[in-house]
Coordinates of C-alpha atoms in Angstrom, one line a residue:
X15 CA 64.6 17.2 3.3
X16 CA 62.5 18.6 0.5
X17 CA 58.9 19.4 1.3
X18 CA 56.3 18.3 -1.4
X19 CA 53.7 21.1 -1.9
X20 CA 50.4 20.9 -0.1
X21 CA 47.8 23.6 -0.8
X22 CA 44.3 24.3 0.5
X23 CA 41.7 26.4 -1.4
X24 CA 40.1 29.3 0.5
X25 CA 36.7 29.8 -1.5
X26 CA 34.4 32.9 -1.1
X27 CA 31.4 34.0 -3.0
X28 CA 30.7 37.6 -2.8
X29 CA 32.3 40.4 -4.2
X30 CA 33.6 43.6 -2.2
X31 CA 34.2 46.7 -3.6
X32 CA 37.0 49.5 -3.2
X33 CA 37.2 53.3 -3.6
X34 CA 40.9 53.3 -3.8
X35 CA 41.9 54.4 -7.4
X36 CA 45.2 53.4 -9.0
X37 CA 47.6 56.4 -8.7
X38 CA 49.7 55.2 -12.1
X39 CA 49.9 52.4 -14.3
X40 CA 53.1 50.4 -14.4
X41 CA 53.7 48.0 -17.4
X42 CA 56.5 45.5 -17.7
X43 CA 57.2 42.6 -20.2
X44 CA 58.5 39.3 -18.9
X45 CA 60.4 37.1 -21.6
X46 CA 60.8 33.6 -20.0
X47 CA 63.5 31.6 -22.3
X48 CA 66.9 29.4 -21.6
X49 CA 69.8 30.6 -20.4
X50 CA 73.5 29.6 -20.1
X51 CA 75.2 30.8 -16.5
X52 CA 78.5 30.4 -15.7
X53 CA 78.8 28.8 -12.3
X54 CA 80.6 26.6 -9.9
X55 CA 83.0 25.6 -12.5
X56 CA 79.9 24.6 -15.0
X57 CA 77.7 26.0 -17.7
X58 CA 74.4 25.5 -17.2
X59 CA 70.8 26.2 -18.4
X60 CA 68.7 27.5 -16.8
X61 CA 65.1 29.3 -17.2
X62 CA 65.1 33.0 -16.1
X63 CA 63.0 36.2 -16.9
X64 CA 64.6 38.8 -19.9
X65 CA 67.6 37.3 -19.3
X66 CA 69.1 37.4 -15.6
X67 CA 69.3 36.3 -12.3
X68 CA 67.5 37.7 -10.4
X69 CA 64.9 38.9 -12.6
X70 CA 63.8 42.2 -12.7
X71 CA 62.6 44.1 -9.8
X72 CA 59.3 46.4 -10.6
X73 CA 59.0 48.9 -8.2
X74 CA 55.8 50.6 -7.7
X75 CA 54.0 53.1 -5.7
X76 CA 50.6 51.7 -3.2
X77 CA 47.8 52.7 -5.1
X78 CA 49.4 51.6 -8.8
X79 CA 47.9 49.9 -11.5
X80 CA 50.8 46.4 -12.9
X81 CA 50.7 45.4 -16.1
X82 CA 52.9 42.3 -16.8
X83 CA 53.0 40.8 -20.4
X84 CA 54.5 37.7 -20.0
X85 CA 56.0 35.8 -22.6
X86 CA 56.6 31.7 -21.9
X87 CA 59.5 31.2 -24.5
X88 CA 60.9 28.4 -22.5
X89 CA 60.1 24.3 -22.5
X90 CA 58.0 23.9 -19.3
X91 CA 54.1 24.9 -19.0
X92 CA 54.4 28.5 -16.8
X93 CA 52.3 30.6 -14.2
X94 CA 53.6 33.8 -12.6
X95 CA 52.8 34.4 -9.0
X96 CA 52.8 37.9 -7.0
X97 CA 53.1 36.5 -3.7
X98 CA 52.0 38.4 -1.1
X99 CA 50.0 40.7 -3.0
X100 CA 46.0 40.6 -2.3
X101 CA 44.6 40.7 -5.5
X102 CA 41.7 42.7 -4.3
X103 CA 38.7 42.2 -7.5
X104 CA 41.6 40.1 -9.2
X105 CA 41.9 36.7 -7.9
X106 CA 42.3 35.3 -11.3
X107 CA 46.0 37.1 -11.3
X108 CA 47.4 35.8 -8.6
X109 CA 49.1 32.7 -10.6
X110 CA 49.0 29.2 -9.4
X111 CA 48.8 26.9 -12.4
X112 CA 45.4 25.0 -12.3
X113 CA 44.1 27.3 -9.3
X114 CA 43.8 30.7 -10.6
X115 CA 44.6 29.9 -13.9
X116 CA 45.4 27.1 -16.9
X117 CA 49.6 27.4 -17.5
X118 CA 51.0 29.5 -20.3
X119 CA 51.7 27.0 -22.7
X120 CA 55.5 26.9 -24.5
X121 CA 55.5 30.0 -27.0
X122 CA 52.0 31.4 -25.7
X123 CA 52.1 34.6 -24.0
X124 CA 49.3 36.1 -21.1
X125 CA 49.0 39.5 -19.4
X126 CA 48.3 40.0 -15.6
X127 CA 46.6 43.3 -14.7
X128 CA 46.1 44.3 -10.9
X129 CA 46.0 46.9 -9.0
X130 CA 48.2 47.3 -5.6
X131 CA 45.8 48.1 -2.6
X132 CA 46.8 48.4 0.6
X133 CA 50.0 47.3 0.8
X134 CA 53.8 48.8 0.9
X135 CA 56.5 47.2 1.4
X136 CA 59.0 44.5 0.0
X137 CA 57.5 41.2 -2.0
X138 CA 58.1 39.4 -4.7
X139 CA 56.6 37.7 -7.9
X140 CA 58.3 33.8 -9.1
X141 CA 57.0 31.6 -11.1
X142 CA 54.2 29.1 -9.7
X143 CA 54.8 26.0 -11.8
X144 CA 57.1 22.9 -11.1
X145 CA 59.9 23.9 -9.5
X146 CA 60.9 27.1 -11.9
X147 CA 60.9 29.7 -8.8
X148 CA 63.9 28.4 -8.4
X149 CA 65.2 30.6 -10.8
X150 CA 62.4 32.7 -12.2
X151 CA 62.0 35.2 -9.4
X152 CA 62.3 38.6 -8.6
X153 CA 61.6 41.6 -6.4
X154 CA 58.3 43.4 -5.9
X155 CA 59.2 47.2 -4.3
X156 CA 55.9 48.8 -2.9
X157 CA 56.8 52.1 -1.7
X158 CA 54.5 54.4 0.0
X159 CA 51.5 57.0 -2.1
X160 CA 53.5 59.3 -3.6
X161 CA 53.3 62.0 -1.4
X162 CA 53.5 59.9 2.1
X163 CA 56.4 58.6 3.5
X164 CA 57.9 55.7 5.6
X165 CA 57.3 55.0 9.4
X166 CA 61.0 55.2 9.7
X167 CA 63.9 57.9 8.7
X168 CA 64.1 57.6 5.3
X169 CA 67.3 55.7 4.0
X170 CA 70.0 57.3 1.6
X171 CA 69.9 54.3 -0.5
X172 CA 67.8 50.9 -0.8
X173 CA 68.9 47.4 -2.2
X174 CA 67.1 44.1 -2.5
X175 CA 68.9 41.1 -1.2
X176 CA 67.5 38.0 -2.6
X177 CA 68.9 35.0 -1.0
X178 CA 68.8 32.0 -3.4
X179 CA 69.6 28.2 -4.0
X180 CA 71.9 27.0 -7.3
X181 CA 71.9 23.4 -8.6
X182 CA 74.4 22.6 -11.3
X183 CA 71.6 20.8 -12.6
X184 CA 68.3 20.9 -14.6
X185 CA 65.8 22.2 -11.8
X186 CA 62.7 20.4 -13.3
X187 CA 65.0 16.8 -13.9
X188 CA 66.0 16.8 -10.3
X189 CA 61.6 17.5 -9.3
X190 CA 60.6 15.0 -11.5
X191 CA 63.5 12.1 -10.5
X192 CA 62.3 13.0 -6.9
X193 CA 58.7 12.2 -7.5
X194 CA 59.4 8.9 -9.5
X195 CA 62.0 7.7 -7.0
X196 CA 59.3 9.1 -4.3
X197 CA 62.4 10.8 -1.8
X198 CA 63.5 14.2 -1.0
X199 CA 65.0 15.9 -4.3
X200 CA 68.9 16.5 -4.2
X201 CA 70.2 19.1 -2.0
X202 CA 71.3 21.8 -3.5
X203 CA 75.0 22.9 -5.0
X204 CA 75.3 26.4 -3.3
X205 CA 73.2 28.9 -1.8
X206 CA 73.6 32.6 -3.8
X207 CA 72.8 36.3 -3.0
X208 CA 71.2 38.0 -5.9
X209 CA 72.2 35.2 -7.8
X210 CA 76.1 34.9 -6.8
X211 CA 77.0 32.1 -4.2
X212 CA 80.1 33.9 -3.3
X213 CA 84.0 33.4 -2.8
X214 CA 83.6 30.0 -0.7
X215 CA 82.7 28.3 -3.5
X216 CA 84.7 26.3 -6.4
X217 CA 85.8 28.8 -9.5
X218 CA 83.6 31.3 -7.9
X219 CA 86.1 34.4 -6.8
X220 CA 84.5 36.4 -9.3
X221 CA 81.1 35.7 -8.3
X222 CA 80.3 37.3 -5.2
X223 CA 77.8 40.1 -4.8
X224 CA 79.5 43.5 -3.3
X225 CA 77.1 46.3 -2.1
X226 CA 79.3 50.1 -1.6
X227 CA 77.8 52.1 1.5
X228 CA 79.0 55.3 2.4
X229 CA 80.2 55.1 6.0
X230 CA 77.6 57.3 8.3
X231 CA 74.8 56.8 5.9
X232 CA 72.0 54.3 6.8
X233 CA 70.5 52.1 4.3
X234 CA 67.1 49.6 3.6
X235 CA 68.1 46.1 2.8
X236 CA 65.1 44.4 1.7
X237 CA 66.2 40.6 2.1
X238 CA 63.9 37.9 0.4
X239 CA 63.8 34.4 1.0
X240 CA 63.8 33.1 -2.5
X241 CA 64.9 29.7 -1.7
X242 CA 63.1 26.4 -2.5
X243 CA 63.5 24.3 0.5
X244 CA 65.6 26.3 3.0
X245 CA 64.9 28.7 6.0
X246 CA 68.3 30.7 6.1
X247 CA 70.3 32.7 9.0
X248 CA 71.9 36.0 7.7
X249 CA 74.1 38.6 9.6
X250 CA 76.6 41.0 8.2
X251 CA 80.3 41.2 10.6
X252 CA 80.5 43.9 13.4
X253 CA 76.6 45.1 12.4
X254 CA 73.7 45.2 13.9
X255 CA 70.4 45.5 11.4
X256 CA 66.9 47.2 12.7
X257 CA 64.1 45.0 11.3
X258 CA 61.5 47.6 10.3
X259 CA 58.9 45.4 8.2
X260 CA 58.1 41.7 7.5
X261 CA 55.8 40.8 4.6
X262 CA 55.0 44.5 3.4
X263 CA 54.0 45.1 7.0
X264 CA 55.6 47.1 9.5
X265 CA 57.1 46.4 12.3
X266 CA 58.2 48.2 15.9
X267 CA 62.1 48.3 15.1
X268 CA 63.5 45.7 16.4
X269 CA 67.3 45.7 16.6
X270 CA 69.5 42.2 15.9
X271 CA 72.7 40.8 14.7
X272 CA 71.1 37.7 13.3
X273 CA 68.0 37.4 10.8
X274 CA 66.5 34.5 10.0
X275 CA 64.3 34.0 7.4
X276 CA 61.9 31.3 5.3
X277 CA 61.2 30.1 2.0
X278 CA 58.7 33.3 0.7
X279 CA 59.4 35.6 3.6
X280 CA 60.7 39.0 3.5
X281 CA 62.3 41.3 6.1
X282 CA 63.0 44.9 5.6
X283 CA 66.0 46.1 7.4
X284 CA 68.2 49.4 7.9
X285 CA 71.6 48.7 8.2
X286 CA 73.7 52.2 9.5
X287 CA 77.4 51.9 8.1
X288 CA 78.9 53.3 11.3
X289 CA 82.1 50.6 11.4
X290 CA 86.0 51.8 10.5
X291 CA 86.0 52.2 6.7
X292 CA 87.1 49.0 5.3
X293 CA 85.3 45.7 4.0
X294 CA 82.8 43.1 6.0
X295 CA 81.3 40.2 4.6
X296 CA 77.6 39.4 4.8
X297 CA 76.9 35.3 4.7
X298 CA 73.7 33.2 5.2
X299 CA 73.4 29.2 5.7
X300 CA 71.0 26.6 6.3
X301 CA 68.7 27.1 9.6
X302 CA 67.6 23.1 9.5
X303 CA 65.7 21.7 12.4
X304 CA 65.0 18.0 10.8
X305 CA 68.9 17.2 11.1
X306 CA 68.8 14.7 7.6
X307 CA 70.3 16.1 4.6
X308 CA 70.6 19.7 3.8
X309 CA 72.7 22.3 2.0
X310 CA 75.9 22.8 4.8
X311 CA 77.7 25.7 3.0
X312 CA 77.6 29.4 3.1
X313 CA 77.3 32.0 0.5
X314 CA 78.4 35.5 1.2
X315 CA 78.3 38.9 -0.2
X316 CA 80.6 42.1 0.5
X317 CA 79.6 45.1 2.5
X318 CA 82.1 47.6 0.7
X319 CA 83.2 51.5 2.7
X320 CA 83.8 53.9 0.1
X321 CA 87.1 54.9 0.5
X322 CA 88.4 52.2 2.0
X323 CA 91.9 50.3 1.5
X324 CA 91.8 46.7 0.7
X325 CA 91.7 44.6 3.2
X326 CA 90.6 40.9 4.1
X327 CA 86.9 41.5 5.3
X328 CA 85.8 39.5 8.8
X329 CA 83.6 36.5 8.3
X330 CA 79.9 37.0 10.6
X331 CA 79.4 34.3 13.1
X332 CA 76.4 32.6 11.6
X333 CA 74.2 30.8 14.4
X334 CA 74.7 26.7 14.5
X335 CA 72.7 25.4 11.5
X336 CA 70.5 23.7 14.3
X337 CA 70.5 26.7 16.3
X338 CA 66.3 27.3 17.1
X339 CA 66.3 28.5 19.9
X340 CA 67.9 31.4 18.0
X341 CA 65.4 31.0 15.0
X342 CA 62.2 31.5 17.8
X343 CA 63.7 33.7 19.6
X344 CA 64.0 36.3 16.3
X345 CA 60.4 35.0 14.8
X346 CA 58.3 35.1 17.7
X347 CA 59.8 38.6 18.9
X348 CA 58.5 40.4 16.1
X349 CA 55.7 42.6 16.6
X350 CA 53.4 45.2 14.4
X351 CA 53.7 48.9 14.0
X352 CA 50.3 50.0 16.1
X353 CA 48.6 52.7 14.1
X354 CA 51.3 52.4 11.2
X355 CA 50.8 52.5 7.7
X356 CA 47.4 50.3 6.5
X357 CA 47.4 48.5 10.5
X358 CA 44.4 47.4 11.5
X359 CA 43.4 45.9 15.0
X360 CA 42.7 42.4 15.8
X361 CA 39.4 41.1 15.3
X362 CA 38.1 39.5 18.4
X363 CA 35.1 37.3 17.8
X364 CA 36.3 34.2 15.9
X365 CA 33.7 32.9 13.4
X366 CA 35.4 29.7 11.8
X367 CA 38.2 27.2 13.7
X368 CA 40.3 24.9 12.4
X369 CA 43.1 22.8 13.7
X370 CA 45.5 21.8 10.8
X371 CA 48.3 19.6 11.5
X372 CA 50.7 19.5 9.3
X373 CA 53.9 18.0 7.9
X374 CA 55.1 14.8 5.8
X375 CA 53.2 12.0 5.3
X376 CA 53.6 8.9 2.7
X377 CA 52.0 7.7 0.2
X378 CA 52.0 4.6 -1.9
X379 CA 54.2 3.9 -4.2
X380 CA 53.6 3.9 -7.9
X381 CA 52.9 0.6 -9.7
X382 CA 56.1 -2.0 -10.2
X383 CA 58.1 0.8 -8.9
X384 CA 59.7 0.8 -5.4
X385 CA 60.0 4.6 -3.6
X386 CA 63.2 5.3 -1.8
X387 CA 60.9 6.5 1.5
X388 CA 60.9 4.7 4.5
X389 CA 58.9 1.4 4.1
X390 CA 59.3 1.6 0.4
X391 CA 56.6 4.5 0.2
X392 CA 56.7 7.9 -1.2
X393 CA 57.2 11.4 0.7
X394 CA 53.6 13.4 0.5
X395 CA 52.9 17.1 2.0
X396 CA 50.1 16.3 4.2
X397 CA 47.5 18.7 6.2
X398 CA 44.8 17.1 8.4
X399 CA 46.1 13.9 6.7
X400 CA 44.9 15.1 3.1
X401 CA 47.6 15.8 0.2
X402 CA 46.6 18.1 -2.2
X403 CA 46.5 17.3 -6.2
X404 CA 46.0 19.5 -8.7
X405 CA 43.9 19.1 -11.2
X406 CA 44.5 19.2 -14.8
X407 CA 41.3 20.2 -16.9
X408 CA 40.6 23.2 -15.4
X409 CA 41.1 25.9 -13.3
X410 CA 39.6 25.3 -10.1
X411 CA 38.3 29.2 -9.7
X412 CA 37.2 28.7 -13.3
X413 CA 35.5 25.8 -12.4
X414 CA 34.0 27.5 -9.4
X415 CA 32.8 30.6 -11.4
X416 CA 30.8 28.4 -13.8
X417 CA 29.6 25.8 -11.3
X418 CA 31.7 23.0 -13.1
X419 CA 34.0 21.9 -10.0
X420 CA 32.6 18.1 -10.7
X421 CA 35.7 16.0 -11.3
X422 CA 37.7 19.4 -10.6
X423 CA 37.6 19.8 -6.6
X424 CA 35.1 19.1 -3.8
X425 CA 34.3 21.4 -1.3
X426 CA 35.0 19.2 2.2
X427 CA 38.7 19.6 3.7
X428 CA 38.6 19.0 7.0
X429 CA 38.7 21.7 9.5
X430 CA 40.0 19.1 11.8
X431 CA 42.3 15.9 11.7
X432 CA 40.5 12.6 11.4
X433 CA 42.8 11.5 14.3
X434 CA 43.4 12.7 17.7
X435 CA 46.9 11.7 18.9
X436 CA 50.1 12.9 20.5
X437 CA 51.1 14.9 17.5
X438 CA 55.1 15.6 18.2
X439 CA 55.6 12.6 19.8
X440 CA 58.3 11.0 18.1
X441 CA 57.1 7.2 19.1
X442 CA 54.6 7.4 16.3
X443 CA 57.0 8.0 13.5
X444 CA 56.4 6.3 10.8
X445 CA 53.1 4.5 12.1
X446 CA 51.4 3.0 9.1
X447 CA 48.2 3.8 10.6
X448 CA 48.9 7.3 10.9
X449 CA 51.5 8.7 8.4
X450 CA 49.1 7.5 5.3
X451 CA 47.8 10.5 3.2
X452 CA 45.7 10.2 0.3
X453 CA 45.5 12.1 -2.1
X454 CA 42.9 14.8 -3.1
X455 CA 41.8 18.2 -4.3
X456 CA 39.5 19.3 -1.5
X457 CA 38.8 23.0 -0.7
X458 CA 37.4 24.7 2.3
X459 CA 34.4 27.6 1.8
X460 CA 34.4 30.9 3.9
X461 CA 32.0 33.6 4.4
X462 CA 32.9 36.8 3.6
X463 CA 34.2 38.7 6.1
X464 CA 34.3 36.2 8.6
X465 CA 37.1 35.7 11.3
X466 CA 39.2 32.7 11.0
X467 CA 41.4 31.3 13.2
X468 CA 43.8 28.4 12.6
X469 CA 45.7 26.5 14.6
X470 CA 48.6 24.9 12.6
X471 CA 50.5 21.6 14.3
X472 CA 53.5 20.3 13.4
X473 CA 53.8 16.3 13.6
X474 CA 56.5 14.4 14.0
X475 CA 55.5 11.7 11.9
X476 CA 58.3 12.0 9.3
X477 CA 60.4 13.5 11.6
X478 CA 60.1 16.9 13.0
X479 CA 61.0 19.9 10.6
X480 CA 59.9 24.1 11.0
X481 CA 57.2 24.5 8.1
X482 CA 56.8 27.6 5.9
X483 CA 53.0 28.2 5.6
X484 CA 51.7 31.0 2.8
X485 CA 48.3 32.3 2.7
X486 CA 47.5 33.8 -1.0
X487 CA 45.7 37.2 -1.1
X488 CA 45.6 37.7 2.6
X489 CA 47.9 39.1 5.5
X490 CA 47.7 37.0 8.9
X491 CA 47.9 38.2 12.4
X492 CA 50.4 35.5 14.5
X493 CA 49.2 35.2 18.1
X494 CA 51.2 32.8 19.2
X495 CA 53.8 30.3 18.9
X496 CA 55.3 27.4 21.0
X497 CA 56.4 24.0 21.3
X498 CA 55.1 20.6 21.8
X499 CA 51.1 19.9 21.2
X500 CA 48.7 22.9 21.0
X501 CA 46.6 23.4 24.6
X502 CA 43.7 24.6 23.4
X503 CA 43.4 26.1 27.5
X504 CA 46.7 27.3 28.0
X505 CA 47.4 28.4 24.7
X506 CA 45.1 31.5 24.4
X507 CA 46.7 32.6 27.3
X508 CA 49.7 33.2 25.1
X509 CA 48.1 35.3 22.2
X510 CA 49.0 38.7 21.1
X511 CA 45.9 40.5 20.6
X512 CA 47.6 44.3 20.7
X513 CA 50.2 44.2 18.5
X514 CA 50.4 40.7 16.8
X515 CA 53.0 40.6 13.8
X516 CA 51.3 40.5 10.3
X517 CA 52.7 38.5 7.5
X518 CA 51.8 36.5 4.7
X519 CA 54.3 33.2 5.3
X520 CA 54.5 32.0 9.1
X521 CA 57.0 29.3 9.9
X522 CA 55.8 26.6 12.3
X523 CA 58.4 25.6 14.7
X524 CA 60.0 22.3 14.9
X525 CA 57.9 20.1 16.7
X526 CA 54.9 22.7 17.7
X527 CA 52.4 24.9 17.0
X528 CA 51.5 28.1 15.5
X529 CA 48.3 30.0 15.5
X530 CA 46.9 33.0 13.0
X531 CA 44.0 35.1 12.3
X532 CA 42.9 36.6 9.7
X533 CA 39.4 38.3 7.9
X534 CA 38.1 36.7 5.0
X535 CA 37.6 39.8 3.4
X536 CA 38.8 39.2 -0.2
X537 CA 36.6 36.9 -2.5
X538 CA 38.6 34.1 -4.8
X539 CA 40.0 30.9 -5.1
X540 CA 43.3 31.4 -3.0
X541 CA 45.6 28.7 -1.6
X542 CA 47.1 28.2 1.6
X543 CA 50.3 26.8 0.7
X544 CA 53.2 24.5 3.0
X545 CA 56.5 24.7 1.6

């Protein structure tokens, strides 16, 4: 099942300042326009940056200055997003249509300007409007101040892997039937790696990614979850991979056959090519923990040995698509590089708490129209039993930097749900006097450079699903993780305070709980996000 977005402002109203000067300025022109692409037996159009799938990837040094001129030559309204990046003194760049900024109109052009601080590491930029990410994506490379180096031996070659979704379809038709019939969107037609689904497919022998290694060297995969609605499992046959960064933050290595990743996350890995020269597929499928409709097949790519003889490469052994114990077992094993690169410790003293619960929630149906929900409703992303709306006059941070927020946003989300109840217990799905979320654009104020923790809970109100969370221009420290309903006694016993994981996009396990910190150190309008 599709998730509907849900996003919650982060406000702040002091400015912070930073001695850290741009080492270079990198400049890059985006030309959004229709494309034709051959696949799955069908010609279809689709919206993509200068011409290809993936778009480009910009590749950049910490410390550099990014120019992006982008210009919107195709149909839709268009915002670009950096995801993951903090926009330090540049929260209007970071992209979400009516947040940050008003869309780039159809033939209108608009340039984003900011400067990469404190970060290295794999992200990635898509569009933030509709549904376009699904094909308007692309990697972001951040690699270390020239003259500084990894926290790891550095690899004899690097390669992104962007792991992606294909619908022989119109992307925005399929969104917009979704929300007038008021169910999940269809599923999609094949999942792709940089933009090939790969020899399991219909007329698709030709359109498989193949990667050449040379065997004894060891190389940096930089995987990206650039699917809509899907966490994925990956592994490559007979390897192992070394996780060495999630998110642009590094990571203790942390050796495994299977990676599993969301919507929005990235893992940086080194894969050693120390297997009999000869060919080995890599493949991903679904990881789905709802058990309704999803995307059962498998795209796969090639690991190619230089001088190797043709052969029939072996097929992984991807985990059950309903495998999470797998899935936690990987996520909540991860832990930070102490004393790495841009690490900082935990802060202690909490200053703001909040207790989100989160998943899907319903909403009325639109008038003389009947929603293929349960009960005849519509599907709505809810947190603390709001569902966000944007608003359509005005950006909200313009709005706030003027004082005009009036009929834009109001500044009252609740920091706790209305309701106390047994969150995950699957006897109240579909109570009426629960799974009702209205509608509203309602934002939450922070003080600079306070500590905030949040407690996200997954409800089983619409059944129980692992949710993607992103935080815009801000890295997260993930205590803890578990199942069931949040004990707010036995839980901190559980948190990581030495060596936490950092990321940017958490998943929340099926049917529990998840809990991050983070300082609220960077002033803007920035979103926290449920995909």
């Amino acid at each position: 099942m599709a998730r509907p977005m849900l996003l919650l402002a982060f406000v702040f109203a002091l400015l912070v300042y930073s001695s850290v000067a741009s080492a270079e300025i990198v400049e890059h022109s985006f030309y959004v326009q229709n494309i034709t692409m051959n696949r799955l037996c069908k010609q279809q159009v689709i919206n993509a940056v200068n011409e290809s799938l993936p778009g480009p990837t910009i590749q950049v040094h910490e410390g550099d200055t990014l120019i992006i001129h982008v210009f919107n030559k195709c149909p839709y309204n268009l915002t670009i997003h950096w995801h993951g990046i903090f926009q330090l003194h540049s929260a209007w760049a970071d992209g979400p249509e009516y947040v940050t900024q008003c869309p780039i109109l159809p033939g209108n052009k608009y340039t984003y300007r900011f400067t990469i601080t404190g970060q290295e590491g794999t992200l990635w930029w898509h569009a933030h409007a509709q549904w376009l990410r699904a094909t308007v994506h692309g990697a972001l490379i951040i690699r270390p101040r020239k003259g500084y180096s990894y926290p790891f031996p550095k690899p004899f070659e690097e390669f992104p892997i962007l792991l992606g979704e294909w619908w022989n379809a119109n992307i925005i038709e399929i969104e917009e039937q979704a929300l007038a019939e008021g169910h999940g969107p269809n599923i999609s037609d094949a999942f792709t790696i940089n933009g090939w689904p790969g020899d399991l497919y219909n007329c698709s022998s030709t359109g498989t990614y193949k990667l050449k290694v040379v065997r004894g060297e060891t190389y940096l995969l930089r995987i990206i979850n650039v699917a809509l609605n899907n966490e994925l499992f990956f592994k490559i046959a007979n390897h192992t991979m070394t996780v060495v960064a999630v998110d642009a933050c590094y990571t203790n290595p942390m050796v495994s056959d299977t990676i599993v990743i969301g919507p929005g996350q990235t893992i940086d890995v080194l894969l050693t090519a120390n297997q009999p020269l000869a060919s080995y597929y890599m493949a991903a499928h679904s990881y789905d923990s709802l058990g309704m409709e999803y995307d059962k097949t498998t795209t796969r790519g090639i690991i190619m040995y230089e001088n190797a003889s043709s052969s029939t490469p072996p097929m992984p052994a991807l985990p059950a698509f309903n495998d999470t114990p797998t899935a936690f077992e990987f996520f909540s094993s991860l832990t930070s590089l102490v004393n790495g690169p841009h690490w900082a410790p935990v802060p202690l003293k909490v200053d703001e708490h909040m207790f989100v619960t989160e998943g899907l929630g319903m909403v009325p149906c639109g008038a003389n129209n009947t929603c293929g929900a349960p009960l005849g409703l519509q599907f709505a992303a809810s947190m603390n039993n709001e569902s966000f709306e944007l608003p359509t006059k005005l950006s909200m941070l313009e709005a706030f930097y003027y004082n005009l927020t009036a009929g834009i946003y109001t500044a009252d989300f609740p920091k706790y749900p209305p309701v106390v109840f047994d969150y995950t217990n699957t006897s109240n799905a579909l109570n009426t006097a629960l799974i009702m979320t209205p509608r509203s654009t309602r934002v939450t104020k922070l003080n600079y450079n306070s500590t905030v923790q949040i407690v996200f809970q997954n409800t089983a109100l619409v059944g129980q699903q692992s949710h993607p969370i992103h935080l815009h221009g801000f890295n997260f420290y993930v205590l803890a993780q578990g199942f069931g309903n949040y004990d707010p006694v036995t839980g901190p016993k559980m948190f990581n305070l030495i060596n936490p994981q950092i990321r940017n996009t958490v998943g929340v396990p099926v049917g529990g709980w998840t809990v991050i910190r983070f300082r609220a150190n960077n002033p803007g309008m920035f979103l926290l996000l449920y995909l």
